Coordinates of C-alpha atoms in Angstrom, one line a residue:
M1 CA 21.7 -2.0 64.0
T2 CA 18.9 0.4 64.7
V3 CA 16.6 0.8 61.8
P4 CA 15.7 4.5 61.0
S5 CA 12.1 5.4 61.4
G6 CA 10.0 5.4 58.3
P7 CA 6.7 4.3 56.8
D8 CA 5.5 1.0 58.1
V9 CA 4.2 -0.9 55.1
V10 CA 2.6 -3.7 57.0
D11 CA 0.5 -1.6 59.2
Q12 CA -2.9 -3.1 58.3
E13 CA -4.5 0.4 58.5
A14 CA -1.9 2.2 56.4
P15 CA -1.7 1.8 52.6
A16 CA 1.5 0.7 51.1
P17 CA 3.6 3.5 49.6
A18 CA 3.8 3.6 45.9
D19 CA 7.6 3.8 45.7
P20 CA 9.5 0.9 47.4
L21 CA 12.8 2.7 46.9
A22 CA 11.7 5.4 49.2
L23 CA 10.7 2.8 51.8
A24 CA 14.0 1.1 51.4
A25 CA 15.7 4.4 52.0
A26 CA 13.8 4.6 55.3
W27 CA 14.9 1.2 56.3
L28 CA 18.5 1.3 55.1
P29 CA 21.4 3.6 56.3
S30 CA 22.1 6.6 54.1
A31 CA 25.3 7.0 52.1
A32 CA 26.6 9.4 54.7
D33 CA 26.5 6.6 57.3
G34 CA 29.1 4.6 55.4
P35 CA 28.9 0.8 54.8
G36 CA 25.6 -0.7 55.9
P37 CA 24.7 -4.0 57.4
T38 CA 25.5 -7.5 56.2
M39 CA 23.2 -9.2 53.8
T40 CA 22.8 -12.6 52.2
L41 CA 23.7 -12.5 48.5
S42 CA 22.1 -15.3 46.5
T43 CA 23.2 -16.2 43.0
V44 CA 22.8 -19.1 40.6
G45 CA 25.8 -21.4 40.7
L46 CA 27.6 -22.6 37.6
D47 CA 26.2 -26.0 38.4
S48 CA 22.7 -24.5 38.3
Y49 CA 22.2 -24.9 42.1
P50 CA 21.5 -21.8 44.3
D51 CA 24.5 -20.3 46.0
A52 CA 24.5 -17.9 48.9
R53 CA 26.9 -16.1 51.2
T54 CA 27.0 -13.1 53.5
V55 CA 28.4 -9.8 52.1
L56 CA 28.5 -6.2 53.3
L57 CA 26.0 -3.7 51.9
S58 CA 28.5 -1.1 50.7
L59 CA 25.9 1.5 49.7
F60 CA 22.2 2.1 48.9
D61 CA 22.3 5.0 46.4
G62 CA 18.5 5.4 46.3
E63 CA 18.2 3.2 43.2
R64 CA 20.7 0.3 43.6
L65 CA 22.3 -1.8 46.3
H66 CA 26.1 -1.9 46.0
F67 CA 28.4 -4.7 47.2
H68 CA 32.1 -5.5 46.7
T69 CA 34.2 -8.7 46.5
D70 CA 37.2 -10.3 45.1
A71 CA 37.2 -10.5 41.3
R72 CA 38.4 -14.1 41.6
S73 CA 35.5 -15.3 43.7
R74 CA 32.8 -17.8 42.9
K75 CA 30.2 -15.1 43.1
V76 CA 31.8 -13.1 40.4
A77 CA 32.0 -16.1 38.0
E78 CA 28.4 -16.8 38.7
L79 CA 27.3 -13.2 38.1
A80 CA 29.3 -13.2 34.8
A81 CA 27.4 -16.2 33.7
L82 CA 24.0 -14.9 34.9
P83 CA 23.9 -11.3 36.1
R84 CA 20.9 -11.6 38.4
A85 CA 20.8 -12.0 42.2
A86 CA 18.8 -11.7 45.3
V87 CA 19.8 -10.0 48.6
T88 CA 18.2 -10.6 52.0
L89 CA 18.6 -8.2 54.9
H90 CA 17.2 -9.1 58.3
W91 CA 16.8 -7.1 61.5
P92 CA 15.5 -9.6 64.0
E93 CA 15.5 -7.1 66.8
D94 CA 13.1 -5.0 64.8
A95 CA 11.1 -7.9 63.3
R96 CA 12.0 -6.7 59.8
Q97 CA 13.2 -8.3 56.6
L98 CA 13.8 -7.0 53.1
V99 CA 14.4 -9.2 50.1
V100 CA 15.5 -7.6 46.9
V101 CA 15.7 -9.4 43.5
G102 CA 17.2 -7.8 40.5
D103 CA 19.8 -7.3 37.8
V104 CA 23.5 -6.9 38.6
A105 CA 26.1 -4.8 36.8
A106 CA 29.6 -3.7 37.6
V107 CA 30.0 -0.3 39.1
T108 CA 32.4 2.3 37.8
D109 CA 36.1 2.3 38.9
R110 CA 35.5 5.5 40.9
E111 CA 32.5 4.0 42.7
A112 CA 34.6 0.9 43.6
R113 CA 37.5 3.0 44.8
L114 CA 35.3 5.2 47.0
A115 CA 33.7 2.1 48.6
Y116 CA 37.1 0.6 49.3
L117 CA 38.3 3.9 51.0
A118 CA 35.1 3.8 53.2
R119 CA 36.0 0.4 54.6
S120 CA 37.7 -0.2 57.9
R121 CA 41.5 -0.8 57.8
Y122 CA 40.9 -4.5 58.6
L123 CA 38.6 -4.9 55.6
Q124 CA 41.0 -3.0 53.4
V125 CA 43.9 -5.4 54.4
L126 CA 41.5 -8.3 54.0
A127 CA 40.9 -7.4 50.3
W128 CA 44.7 -7.7 49.7
V129 CA 45.6 -10.9 51.6
N130 CA 42.4 -13.0 51.5
D131 CA 43.0 -15.3 48.5
H132 CA 43.1 -19.1 47.7
A133 CA 46.7 -19.4 48.9
A134 CA 45.7 -17.9 52.3
A135 CA 42.7 -20.2 52.6
A136 CA 45.0 -23.2 52.2
D137 CA 47.5 -21.9 54.8
T138 CA 47.6 -22.8 58.5
P139 CA 46.2 -20.3 60.9
D140 CA 49.7 -19.3 62.1
R141 CA 50.9 -18.8 58.5
R142 CA 47.8 -16.6 57.8
R143 CA 48.7 -14.4 60.8
E144 CA 52.3 -14.1 59.6
V145 CA 51.2 -13.0 56.2
W146 CA 48.8 -10.5 57.7
A147 CA 51.4 -9.1 60.1
A148 CA 54.0 -8.8 57.3
F149 CA 51.6 -6.9 55.0
D150 CA 50.6 -4.6 57.9
R151 CA 54.3 -3.8 58.7
E152 CA 55.2 -3.1 55.1
R153 CA 52.4 -0.6 54.8
E154 CA 52.3 0.9 58.2
G155 CA 51.3 4.6 58.2
T156 CA 50.2 4.5 54.6
D157 CA 46.7 4.9 53.1
L158 CA 45.8 1.7 51.3
Q159 CA 44.4 1.7 47.8
P160 CA 42.2 -1.1 46.4
P161 CA 44.0 -4.1 44.9
S162 CA 43.5 -5.0 41.2
T163 CA 41.2 -7.8 42.4
W164 CA 38.7 -5.4 44.1
A165 CA 35.4 -5.7 42.2
G166 CA 32.2 -3.7 42.8
F167 CA 28.7 -4.5 41.7
A168 CA 25.2 -2.9 42.0
L169 CA 21.9 -4.6 42.0
T170 CA 19.0 -2.8 40.4
P171 CA 15.7 -4.1 41.9
V172 CA 12.9 -5.7 39.9
R173 CA 11.2 -7.1 43.0
M174 CA 11.3 -5.9 46.6
V175 CA 9.5 -7.7 49.5
F176 CA 9.2 -6.0 52.8
W177 CA 8.3 -8.1 55.9
R178 CA 7.4 -6.9 59.3
G179 CA 6.6 -9.3 62.2
A180 CA 4.1 -8.8 65.0
T181 CA 3.5 -10.3 68.4
D182 CA -0.3 -9.6 68.5
A183 CA -1.3 -10.4 64.9
A184 CA -0.2 -12.3 61.9
S185 CA 2.9 -11.0 60.2
N186 CA 2.7 -10.1 56.5
R187 CA 4.7 -9.0 53.5
V188 CA 4.3 -6.3 50.9
A189 CA 5.7 -7.3 47.5
Y190 CA 6.6 -4.8 44.8
E191 CA 7.2 -5.8 41.2
R192 CA 8.7 -3.4 38.7
R193 CA 6.6 -3.0 35.5
T194 CA 8.2 -2.6 32.0
D195 CA 7.4 1.1 32.2
G196 CA 9.3 1.5 35.4
S197 CA 6.3 1.8 37.7
W198 CA 5.6 -0.6 40.5
S199 CA 2.8 -3.0 41.2
T200 CA 2.0 -3.9 44.9
E201 CA 0.6 -7.0 46.5
S202 CA 0.2 -8.2 50.0
W203 CA 1.5 -11.6 50.8
P204 CA 1.1 -13.8 54.0
G205 CA 3.9 -13.5 56.4

């Protein structure tokens, strides 16, 4: 993925912008670009150990990062128990990383449906057939189920299954990292204050 041009917060000679959401908008694709890059979603497991997996960034709406999953998944159970999470996005080719920590809430039905319709046909089908039964099947049986589903709905526009679940993370901390080849890398960390404003601090890379 090519990162859009925007303010470079780790330029030692440039002050960090006051609003990390504006900076995130410069790093992340816009809503018009459709689903964004993959990101690591970290939650607290029901056993109190950290849990992590890769999900697709469905949308950054300027305030929140949206993602979608199966309502029967472990991550949904973990978020129901503790609705807080962290997401990590990494662009190694651009030596950039963004870590966002915050509170998670379910999105509206309309938001969830629009996100589903923006997915590729493959990901739409996946939302229907990727369940625990499929996970226990043989590879050949999974292909048979997939092909049967596709044949039954050939030429039709798919709608989200009842198990389609959408969430949005509202940041309370955002950490922007930019690497370098001729100097030490560093990070700029933003913390949301109780009044909604942001504090800023530089961290070692």
